[in-house]
Coordinates of C-alpha atoms and ligand atoms in Angstrom, one line a residue:
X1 CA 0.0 0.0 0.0
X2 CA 1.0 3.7 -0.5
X3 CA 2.9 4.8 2.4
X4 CA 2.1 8.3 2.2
X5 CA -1.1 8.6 5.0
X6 CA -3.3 11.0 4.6
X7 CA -3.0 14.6 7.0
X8 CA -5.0 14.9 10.1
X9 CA -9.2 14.4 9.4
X10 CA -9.0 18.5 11.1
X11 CA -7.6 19.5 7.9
X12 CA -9.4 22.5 6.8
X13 CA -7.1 23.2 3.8
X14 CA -8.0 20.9 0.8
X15 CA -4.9 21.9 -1.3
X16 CA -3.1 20.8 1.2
X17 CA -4.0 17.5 1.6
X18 CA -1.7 14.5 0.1
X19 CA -4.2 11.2 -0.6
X20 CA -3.4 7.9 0.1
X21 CA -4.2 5.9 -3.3
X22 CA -4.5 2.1 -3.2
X23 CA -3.8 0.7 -6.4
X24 CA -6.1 -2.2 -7.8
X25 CA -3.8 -5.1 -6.7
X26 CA -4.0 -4.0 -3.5
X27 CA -7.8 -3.9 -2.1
X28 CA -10.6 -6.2 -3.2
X29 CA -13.2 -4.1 -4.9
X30 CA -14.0 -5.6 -8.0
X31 CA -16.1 -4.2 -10.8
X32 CA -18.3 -7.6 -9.9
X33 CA -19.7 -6.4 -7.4
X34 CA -20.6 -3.1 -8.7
X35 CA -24.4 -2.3 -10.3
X36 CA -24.3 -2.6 -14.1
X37 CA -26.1 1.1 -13.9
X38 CA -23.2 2.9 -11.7
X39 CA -20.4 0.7 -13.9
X40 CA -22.1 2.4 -17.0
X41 CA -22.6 6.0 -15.7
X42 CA -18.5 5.9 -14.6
X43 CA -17.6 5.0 -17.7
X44 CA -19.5 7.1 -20.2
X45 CA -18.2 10.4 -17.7
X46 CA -14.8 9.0 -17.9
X47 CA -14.9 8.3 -21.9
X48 CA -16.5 11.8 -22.2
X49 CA -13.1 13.6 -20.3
X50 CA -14.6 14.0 -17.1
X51 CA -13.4 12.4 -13.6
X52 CA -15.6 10.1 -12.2
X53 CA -15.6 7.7 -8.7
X54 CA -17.9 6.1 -7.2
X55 CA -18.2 7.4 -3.6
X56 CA -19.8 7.2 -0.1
X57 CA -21.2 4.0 1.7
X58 CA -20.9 1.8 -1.6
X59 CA -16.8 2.3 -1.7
X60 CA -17.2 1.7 2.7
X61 CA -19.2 -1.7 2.0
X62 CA -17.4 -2.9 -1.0
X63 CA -14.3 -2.5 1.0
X64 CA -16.0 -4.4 4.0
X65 CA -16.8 -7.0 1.7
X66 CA -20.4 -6.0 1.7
X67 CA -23.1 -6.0 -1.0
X68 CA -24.5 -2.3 -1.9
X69 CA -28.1 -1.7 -2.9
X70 CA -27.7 1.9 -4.1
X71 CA -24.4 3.6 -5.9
X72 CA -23.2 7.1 -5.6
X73 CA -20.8 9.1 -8.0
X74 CA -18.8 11.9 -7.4
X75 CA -17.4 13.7 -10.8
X76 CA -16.1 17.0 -12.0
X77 CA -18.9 17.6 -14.4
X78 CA -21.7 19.7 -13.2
X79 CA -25.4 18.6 -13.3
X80 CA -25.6 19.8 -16.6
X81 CA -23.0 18.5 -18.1
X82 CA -23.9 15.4 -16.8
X83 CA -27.4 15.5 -17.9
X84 CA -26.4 16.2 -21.4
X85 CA -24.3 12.8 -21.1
X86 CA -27.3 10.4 -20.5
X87 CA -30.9 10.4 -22.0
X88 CA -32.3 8.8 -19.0
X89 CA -31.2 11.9 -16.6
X90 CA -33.0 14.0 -14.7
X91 CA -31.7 16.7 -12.3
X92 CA -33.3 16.8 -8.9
X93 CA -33.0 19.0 -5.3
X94 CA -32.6 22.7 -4.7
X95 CA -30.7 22.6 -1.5
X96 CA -28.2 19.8 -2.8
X97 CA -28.4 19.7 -6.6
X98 CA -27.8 16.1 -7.8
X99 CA -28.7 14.3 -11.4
X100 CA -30.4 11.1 -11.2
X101 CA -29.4 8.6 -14.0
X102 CA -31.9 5.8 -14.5
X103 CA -31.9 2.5 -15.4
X104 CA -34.9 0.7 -15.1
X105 CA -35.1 0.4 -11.4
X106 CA -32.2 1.4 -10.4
X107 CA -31.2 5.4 -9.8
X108 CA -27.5 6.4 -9.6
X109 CA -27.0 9.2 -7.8
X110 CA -24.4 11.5 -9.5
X111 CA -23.1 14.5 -7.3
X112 CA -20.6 17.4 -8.3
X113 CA -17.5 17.5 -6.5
X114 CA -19.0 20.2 -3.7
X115 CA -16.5 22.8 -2.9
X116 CA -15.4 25.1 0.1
X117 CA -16.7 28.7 -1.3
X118 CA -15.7 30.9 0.9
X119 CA -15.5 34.2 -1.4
X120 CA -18.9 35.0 -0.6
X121 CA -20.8 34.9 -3.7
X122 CA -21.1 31.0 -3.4
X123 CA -25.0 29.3 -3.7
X124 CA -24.5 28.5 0.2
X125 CA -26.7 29.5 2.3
X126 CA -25.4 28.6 6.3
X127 CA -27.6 29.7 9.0
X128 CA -26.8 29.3 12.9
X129 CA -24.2 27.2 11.6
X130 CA -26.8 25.2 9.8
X131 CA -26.2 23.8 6.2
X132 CA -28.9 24.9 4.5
X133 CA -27.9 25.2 0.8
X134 CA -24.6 24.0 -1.0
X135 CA -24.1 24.5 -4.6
X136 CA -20.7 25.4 -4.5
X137 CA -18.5 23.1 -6.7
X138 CA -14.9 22.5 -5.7
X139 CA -11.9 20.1 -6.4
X140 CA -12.1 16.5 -4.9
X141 CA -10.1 17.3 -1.7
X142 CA -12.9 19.6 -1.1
X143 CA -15.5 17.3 -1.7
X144 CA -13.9 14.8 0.8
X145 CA -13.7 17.1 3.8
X146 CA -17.2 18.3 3.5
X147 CA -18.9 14.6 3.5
X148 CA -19.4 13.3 7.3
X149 CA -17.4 10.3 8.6
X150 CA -14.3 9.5 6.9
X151 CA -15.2 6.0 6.7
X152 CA -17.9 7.7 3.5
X153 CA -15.1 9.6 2.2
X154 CA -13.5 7.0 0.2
X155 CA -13.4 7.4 -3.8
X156 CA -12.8 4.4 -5.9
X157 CA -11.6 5.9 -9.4
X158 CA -12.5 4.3 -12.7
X159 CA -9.7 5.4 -14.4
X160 CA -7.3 3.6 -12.6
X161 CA -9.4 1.6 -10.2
X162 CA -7.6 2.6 -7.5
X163 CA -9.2 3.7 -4.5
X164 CA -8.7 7.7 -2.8
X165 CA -8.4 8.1 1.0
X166 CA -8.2 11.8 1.7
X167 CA -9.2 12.1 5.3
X168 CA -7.5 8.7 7.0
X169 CA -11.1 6.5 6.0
X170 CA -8.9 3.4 5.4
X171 CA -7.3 3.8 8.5
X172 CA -10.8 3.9 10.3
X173 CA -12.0 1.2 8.2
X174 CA -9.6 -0.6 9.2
X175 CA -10.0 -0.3 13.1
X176 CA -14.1 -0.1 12.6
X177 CA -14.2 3.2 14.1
X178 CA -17.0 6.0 12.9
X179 CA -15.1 9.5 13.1
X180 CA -16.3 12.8 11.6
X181 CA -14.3 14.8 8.9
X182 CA -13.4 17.9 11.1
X183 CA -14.5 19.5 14.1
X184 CA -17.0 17.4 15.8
X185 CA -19.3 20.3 17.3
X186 CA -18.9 22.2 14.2
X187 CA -20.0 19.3 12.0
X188 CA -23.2 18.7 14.3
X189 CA -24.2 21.8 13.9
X190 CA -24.2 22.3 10.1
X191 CA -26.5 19.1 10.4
X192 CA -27.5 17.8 13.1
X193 CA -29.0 14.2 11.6
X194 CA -25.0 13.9 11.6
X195 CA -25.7 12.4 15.1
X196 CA -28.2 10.1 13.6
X197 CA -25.8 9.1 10.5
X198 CA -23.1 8.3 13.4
X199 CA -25.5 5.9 16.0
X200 CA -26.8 4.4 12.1
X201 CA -23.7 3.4 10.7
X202 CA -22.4 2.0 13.9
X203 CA -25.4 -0.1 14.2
X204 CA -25.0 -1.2 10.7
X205 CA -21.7 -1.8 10.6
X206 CA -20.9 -2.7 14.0
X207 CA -18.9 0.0 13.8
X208 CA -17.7 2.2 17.4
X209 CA -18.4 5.8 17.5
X210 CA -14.7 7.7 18.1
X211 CA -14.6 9.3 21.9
X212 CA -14.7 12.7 19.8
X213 CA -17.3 12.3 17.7
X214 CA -19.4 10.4 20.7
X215 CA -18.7 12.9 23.2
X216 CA -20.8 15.9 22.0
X217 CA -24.0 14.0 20.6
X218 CA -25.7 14.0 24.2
X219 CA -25.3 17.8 24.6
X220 CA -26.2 18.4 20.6
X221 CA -29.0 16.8 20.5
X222 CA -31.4 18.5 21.1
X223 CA -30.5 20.6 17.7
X224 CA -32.4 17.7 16.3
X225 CA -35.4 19.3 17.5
X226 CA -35.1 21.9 14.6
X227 CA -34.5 19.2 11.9
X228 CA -37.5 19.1 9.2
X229 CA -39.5 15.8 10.5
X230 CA -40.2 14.1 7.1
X231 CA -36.2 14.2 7.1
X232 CA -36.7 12.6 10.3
X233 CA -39.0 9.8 8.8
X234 CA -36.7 8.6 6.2
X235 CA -34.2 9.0 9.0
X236 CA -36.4 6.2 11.0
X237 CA -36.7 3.9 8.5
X238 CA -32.9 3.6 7.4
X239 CA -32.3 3.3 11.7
X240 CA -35.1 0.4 12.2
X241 CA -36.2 -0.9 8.9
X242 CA -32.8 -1.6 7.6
X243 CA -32.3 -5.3 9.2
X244 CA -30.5 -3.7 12.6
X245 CA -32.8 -1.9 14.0
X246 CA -32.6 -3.5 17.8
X247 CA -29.0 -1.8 17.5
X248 CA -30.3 1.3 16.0
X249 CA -32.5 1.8 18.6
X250 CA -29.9 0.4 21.4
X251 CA -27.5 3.2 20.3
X252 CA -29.8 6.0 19.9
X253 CA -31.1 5.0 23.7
X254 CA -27.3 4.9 25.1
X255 CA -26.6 8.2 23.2
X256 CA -30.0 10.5 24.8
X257 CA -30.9 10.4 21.2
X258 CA -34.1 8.2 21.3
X259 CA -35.8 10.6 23.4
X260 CA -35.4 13.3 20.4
X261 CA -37.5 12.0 17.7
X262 CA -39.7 9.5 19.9
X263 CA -40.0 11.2 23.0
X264 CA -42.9 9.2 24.1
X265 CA -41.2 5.9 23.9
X266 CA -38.2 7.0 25.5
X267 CA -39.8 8.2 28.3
X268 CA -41.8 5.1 28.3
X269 CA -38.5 3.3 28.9
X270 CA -37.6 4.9 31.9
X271 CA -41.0 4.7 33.2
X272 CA -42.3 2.6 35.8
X273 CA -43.0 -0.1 33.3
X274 CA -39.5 -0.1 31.4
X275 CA -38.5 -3.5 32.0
X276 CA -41.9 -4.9 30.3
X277 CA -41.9 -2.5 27.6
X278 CA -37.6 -2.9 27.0
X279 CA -38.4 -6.3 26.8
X280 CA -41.4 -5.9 24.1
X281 CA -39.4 -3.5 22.3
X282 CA -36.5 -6.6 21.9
X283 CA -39.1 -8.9 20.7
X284 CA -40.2 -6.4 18.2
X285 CA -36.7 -5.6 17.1
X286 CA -35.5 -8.5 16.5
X287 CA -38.2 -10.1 14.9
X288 CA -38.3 -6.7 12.3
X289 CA -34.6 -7.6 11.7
X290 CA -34.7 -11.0 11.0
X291 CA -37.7 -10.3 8.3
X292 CA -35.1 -7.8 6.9
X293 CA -32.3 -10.3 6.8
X294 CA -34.4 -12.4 5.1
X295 CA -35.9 -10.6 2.3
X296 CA -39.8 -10.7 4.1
X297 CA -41.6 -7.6 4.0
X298 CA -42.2 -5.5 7.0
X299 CA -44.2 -2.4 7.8
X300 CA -42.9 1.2 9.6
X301 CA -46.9 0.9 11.0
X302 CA -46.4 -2.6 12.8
X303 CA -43.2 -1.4 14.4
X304 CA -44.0 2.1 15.1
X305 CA -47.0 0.3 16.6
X306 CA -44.9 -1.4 19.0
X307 CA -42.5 1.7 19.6
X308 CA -45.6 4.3 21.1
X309 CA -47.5 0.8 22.4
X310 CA -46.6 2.0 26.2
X311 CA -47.5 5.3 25.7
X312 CA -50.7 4.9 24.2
X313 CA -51.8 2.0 27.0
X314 CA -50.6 4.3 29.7
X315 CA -52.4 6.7 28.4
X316 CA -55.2 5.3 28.1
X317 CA -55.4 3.3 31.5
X318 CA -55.3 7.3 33.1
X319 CA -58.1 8.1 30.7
X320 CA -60.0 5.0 32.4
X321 CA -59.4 5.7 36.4
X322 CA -60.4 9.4 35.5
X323 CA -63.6 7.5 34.7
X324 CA -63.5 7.8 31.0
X325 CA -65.1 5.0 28.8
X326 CA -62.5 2.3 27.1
X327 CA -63.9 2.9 24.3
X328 CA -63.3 6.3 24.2
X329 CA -60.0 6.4 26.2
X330 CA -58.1 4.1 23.7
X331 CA -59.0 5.7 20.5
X332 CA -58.4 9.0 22.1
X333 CA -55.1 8.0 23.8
X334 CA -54.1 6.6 20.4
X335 CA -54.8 10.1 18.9
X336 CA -52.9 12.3 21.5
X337 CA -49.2 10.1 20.8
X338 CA -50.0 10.1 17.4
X339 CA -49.8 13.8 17.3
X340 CA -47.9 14.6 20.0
X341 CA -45.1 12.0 17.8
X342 CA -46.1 13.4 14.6
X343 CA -44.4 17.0 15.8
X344 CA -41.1 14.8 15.7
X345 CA -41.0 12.7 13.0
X346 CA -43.5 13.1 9.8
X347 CA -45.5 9.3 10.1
X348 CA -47.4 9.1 6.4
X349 CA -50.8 9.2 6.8
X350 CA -51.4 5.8 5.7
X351 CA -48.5 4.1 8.0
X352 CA -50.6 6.1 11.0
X353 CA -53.8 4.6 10.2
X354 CA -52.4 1.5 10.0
X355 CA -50.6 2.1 13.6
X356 CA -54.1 3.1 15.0
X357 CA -55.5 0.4 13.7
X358 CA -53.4 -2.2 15.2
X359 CA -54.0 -0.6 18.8
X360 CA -57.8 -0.4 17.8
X361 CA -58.1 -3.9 16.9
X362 CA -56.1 -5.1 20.4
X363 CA -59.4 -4.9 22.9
X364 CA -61.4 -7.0 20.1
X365 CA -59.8 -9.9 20.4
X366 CA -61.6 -9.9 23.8
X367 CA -64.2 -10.6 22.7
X368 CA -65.5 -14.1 21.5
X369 CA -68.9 -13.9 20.4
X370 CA -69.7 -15.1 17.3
X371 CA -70.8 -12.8 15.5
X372 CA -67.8 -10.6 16.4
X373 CA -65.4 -13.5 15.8
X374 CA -66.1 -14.2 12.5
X375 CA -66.0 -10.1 11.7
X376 CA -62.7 -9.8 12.8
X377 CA -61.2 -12.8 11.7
X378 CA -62.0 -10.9 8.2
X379 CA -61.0 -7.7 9.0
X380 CA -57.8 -6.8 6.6
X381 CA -55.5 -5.7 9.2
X382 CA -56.0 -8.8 11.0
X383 CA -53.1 -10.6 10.7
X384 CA -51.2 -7.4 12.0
X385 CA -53.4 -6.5 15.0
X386 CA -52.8 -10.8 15.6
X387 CA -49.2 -10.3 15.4
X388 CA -49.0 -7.5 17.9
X389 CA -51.3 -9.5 20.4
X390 CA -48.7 -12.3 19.8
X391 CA -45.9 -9.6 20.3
X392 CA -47.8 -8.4 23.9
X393 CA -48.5 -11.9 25.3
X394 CA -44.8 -12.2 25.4
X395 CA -44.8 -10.1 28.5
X396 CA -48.7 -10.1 29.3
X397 CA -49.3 -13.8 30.5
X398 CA -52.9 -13.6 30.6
X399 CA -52.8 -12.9 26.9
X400 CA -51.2 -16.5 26.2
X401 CA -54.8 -18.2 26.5
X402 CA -56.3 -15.4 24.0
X403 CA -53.4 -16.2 21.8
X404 CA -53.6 -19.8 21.8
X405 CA -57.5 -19.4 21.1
X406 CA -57.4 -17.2 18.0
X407 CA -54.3 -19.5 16.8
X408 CA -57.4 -22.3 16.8
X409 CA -59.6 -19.8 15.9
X410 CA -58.1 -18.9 12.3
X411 CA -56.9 -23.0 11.7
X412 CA -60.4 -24.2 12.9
X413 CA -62.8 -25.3 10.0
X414 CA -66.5 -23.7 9.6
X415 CA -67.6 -26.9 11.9
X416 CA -65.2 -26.5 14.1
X417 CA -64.6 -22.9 14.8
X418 CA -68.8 -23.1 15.6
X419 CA -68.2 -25.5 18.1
X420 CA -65.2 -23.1 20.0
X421 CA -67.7 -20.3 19.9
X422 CA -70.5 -22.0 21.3
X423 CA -68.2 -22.9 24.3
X424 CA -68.8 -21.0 27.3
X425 CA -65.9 -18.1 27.0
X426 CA -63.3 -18.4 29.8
X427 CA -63.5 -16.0 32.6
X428 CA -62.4 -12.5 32.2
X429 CA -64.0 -11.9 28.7
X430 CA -65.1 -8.2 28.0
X431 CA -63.4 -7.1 30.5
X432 CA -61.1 -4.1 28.9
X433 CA -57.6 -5.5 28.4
X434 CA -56.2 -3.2 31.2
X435 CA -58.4 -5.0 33.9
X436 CA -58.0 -8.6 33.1
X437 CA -57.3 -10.0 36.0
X438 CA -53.9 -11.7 36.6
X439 CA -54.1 -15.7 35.4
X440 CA -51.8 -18.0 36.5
X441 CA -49.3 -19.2 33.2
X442 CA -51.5 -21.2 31.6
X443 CA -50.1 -24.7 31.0
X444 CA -49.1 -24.3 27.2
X445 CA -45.2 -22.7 26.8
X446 CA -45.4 -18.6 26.2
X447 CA -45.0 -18.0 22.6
X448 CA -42.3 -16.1 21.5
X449 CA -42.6 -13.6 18.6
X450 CA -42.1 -14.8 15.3
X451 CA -37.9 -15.1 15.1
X452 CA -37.3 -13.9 19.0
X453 CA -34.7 -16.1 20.2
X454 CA -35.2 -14.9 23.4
X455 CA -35.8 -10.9 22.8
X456 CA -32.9 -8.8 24.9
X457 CA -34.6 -6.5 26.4
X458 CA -33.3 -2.7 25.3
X459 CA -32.4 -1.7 28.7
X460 CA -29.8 -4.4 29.2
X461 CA -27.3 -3.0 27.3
X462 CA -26.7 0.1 28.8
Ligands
ATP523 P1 -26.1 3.8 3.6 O1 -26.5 4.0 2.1 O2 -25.5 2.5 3.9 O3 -27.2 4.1 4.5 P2 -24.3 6.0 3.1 O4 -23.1 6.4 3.8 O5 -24.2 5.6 1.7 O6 -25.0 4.9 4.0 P3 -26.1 8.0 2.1 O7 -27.2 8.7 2.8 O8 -26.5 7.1 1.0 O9 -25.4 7.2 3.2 O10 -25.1 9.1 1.7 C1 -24.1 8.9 0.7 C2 -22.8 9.6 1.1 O11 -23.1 11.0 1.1 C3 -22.2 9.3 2.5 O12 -21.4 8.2 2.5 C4 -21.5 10.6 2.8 O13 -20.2 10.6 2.1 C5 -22.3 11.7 2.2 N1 -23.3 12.2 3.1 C6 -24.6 11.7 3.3 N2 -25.2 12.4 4.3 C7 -24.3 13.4 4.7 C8 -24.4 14.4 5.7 N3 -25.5 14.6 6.4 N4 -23.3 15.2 5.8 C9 -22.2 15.0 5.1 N5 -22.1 14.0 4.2 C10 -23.1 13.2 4.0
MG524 MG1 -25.8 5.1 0.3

């Protein structure tokens, strides 16, 4: 490998920095493992005179021996130039212009080396220290420095295929350790879903945040209260919907982050019921990520479900020793976290039906008339609402009898599921799920949510 290490990651003078370059025989990217539609894009830039790498978390993961989904490119040609390069081209963002080249369905991302601009009649607009616009193209040093860890600040070039480490990313790579480009405070503050990016990525890659770059996200984040919260929703799906979401959610607990775009679970986990709902929460978790791992499809509303589940059942139980109705406390509990969560992070409308739904559904599968039965055995979200009882009766043992019943339930014939329904119900029917009473554990083993080998309960990790 090339001796000559990169300067400190403080650097603030691009020019000055002297790249470590890795030639092909020495690193294991191969153009194997890289999309037809990025491998196409690189060239026809290159062919047409122009410099082009492929950039960001695909470089980090091919070095890691990973397998990318989605490509990035970082070139010398601006969005125009690029879009007069490619038919299938479209030029998208106003705060971060980028050209989309498309290829069925995939999208590779091309970005223009962003520069410094510091004369002052640059398209940057920084306010509070905030990042609010950058459309200031620079040289490729530039372009390094200004991207967030330095483990996503590694260039793989096509003309050479050797790969650029400007900032020490091999290094870091190397050692599995997530450190920002720069001043840590200062890079925080020009975006604070930096703090995000850095509990993310360590989750994902089993990566350790560096003592710098950990240090200042506790006291930061509540900067993350002025962040846009649709931002915040894509945010939430990459931390929990991207197959490691029980570490997602572990680090964003250990680093006070959790309580800054769910406030109402975080509180929930250091309320009086924390070890219940921790261990919920695991089950959950775990479950979601093993669906990821293997390629089954999951929904943000079934484990957003789980995440406000506490609040909205705390809620509601006060709703209910006020003297409030059930039936009015839990839809109306439901509605205050939904909004109160909503100020935070930007739930779709139709993922926050289906949320509500699932909650709505939970007190109906109390009750085993026939009539009522057969309806919601045919309601469309019940194989959802089923999976969060499933989910609940891990920690609420009088729930294993319902369980085991509806598992009958949806197996049993016409013939048969008559005959269970004309059976006496068992004691505590109709009662609101809040005040059935305490059984003993029913003979049958608790069931254990669907892949939960055992469900580590959040808190246990601290
Ligand atoms: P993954 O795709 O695995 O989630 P990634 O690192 O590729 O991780 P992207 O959001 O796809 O994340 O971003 C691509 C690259 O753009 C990053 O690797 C980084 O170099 C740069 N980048 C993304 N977000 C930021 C940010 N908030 N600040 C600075 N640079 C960023
Ligand atoms: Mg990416």
């Amino acid at each position: 490998m090339n001796p000559a290490a990169p300067q400190s990651s403080s650097t603030t003078s691009a020019a000055a920095i002297v790249p470590r370059i890795v030639p092909r025989s020495e690193h294991g990217i191969s153009r194997k493992n890289i999309s037809s539609g990025a491998l196409r894009v690189l060239y026809r830039l290159h062919e047409a005179g122009y410099k082009a790498f492929l950039v960001g978390g695909a470089v980090r993961d091919l070095l890691l021996g990973g397998h990318p989904k989605d490509f990035d490119v970082a070139t010398d040609a601006t969005p125009e130039q690029t879009r007069a390069l490619f038919r299938n081209c479209r030029l998208i963002g106003r705060r971060f212009r980028l050209a989309h080249v498309v290829f069925g369905r995939e999208i590779v991302e091309v970005a223009t080396f962003r520069g410094i601009g510091e004369d002052g009649n640059a398209d940057r607009q920084v306010v509070d220290g905030r990042i609010l616009r950058d459309n200031v193209y620079g040289s490729i040093e530039e372009d390094a420095i200004r991207r967030d860890f330095t483990v996503n600040a590694l260039y793989y070039d096509i003309a050479d295929f050797s790969v650029r480490d400007y900032v020490g990313g091999l290094e870091d790579l190397h050692s599995h350790a997530m450190r920002l480009i720069g001043d840590p405070e200062q890079r925080y503050r020009e975006d604070p879903v930096r703090m995000l990016r850095a509990v993310r990525l360590a989750a994902k890659l089993g990566f350790t945040i560096a003592p710098e770059a950990a240090e200042p996200i506790q006291r930061l984040a509540p900067l993350l209260a002025d962040v846009a919260p649709a931002r915040l929703f894509d945010e939430s799906l990459k931390l929990f919907l991207a197959g490691h979401g029980l570490a997602s959610l572990r680090g964003l607990h250990n680093h006070d982050l959790l309580g800054q775009i769910f406030p109402a679970t975080a509180a929930a986990l250091a309320g009086p019921n924390r070890a219940t709902f921790g261990r919920m929460l695991g089950y959950t978790f775990e479950s979601t990520d093993e669906r990821v791992r293997s390629d089954k499809t999951v929904t943000p509303a079934f484990l957003f479900a789980a995440m406000l589940w506490e609040p909205v059942r705390a809620t509601a139980q006060k709703l209910i020793d006020e003297g409030t109705e059930p039936a009015v406390a839990w839809p109306v509990a439901a509605d205050r976290v939904m909004h109160e969560q909503a100020s935070r992070v930007a739930i779709p409308r139709r993922f926050g039906l289906g949320m509500e739904e699932i909650w709505a559904l939970q007190p109906r599968f109390e009750q085993r008339q026939k009539k009522r039965v057969n309806r919601l055995l045919s309601h469309p979200r019940f194989r959802a609402a089923f999976d969060f009882l499933v989910l609940r009766a891990n920690e609420e043992a009088e729930l294993v009898e319902l369980v085991d019943w509806w598992t009958e339930a949806q197996e049993a014939g016409g013939a048969e599921l008559s005959r269970m329904l004309t059976q006496p119900a068992p004691a505590g029917d109709d009662e609101g799920i809040e005040r059935a009473p305490a059984r003993k554990r029913p003979r049958r083993r608790r069931r254990k949510a669907p892949g939960a080998g055992g469900g580590a309960p959040v808190d246990a990790v601290e």
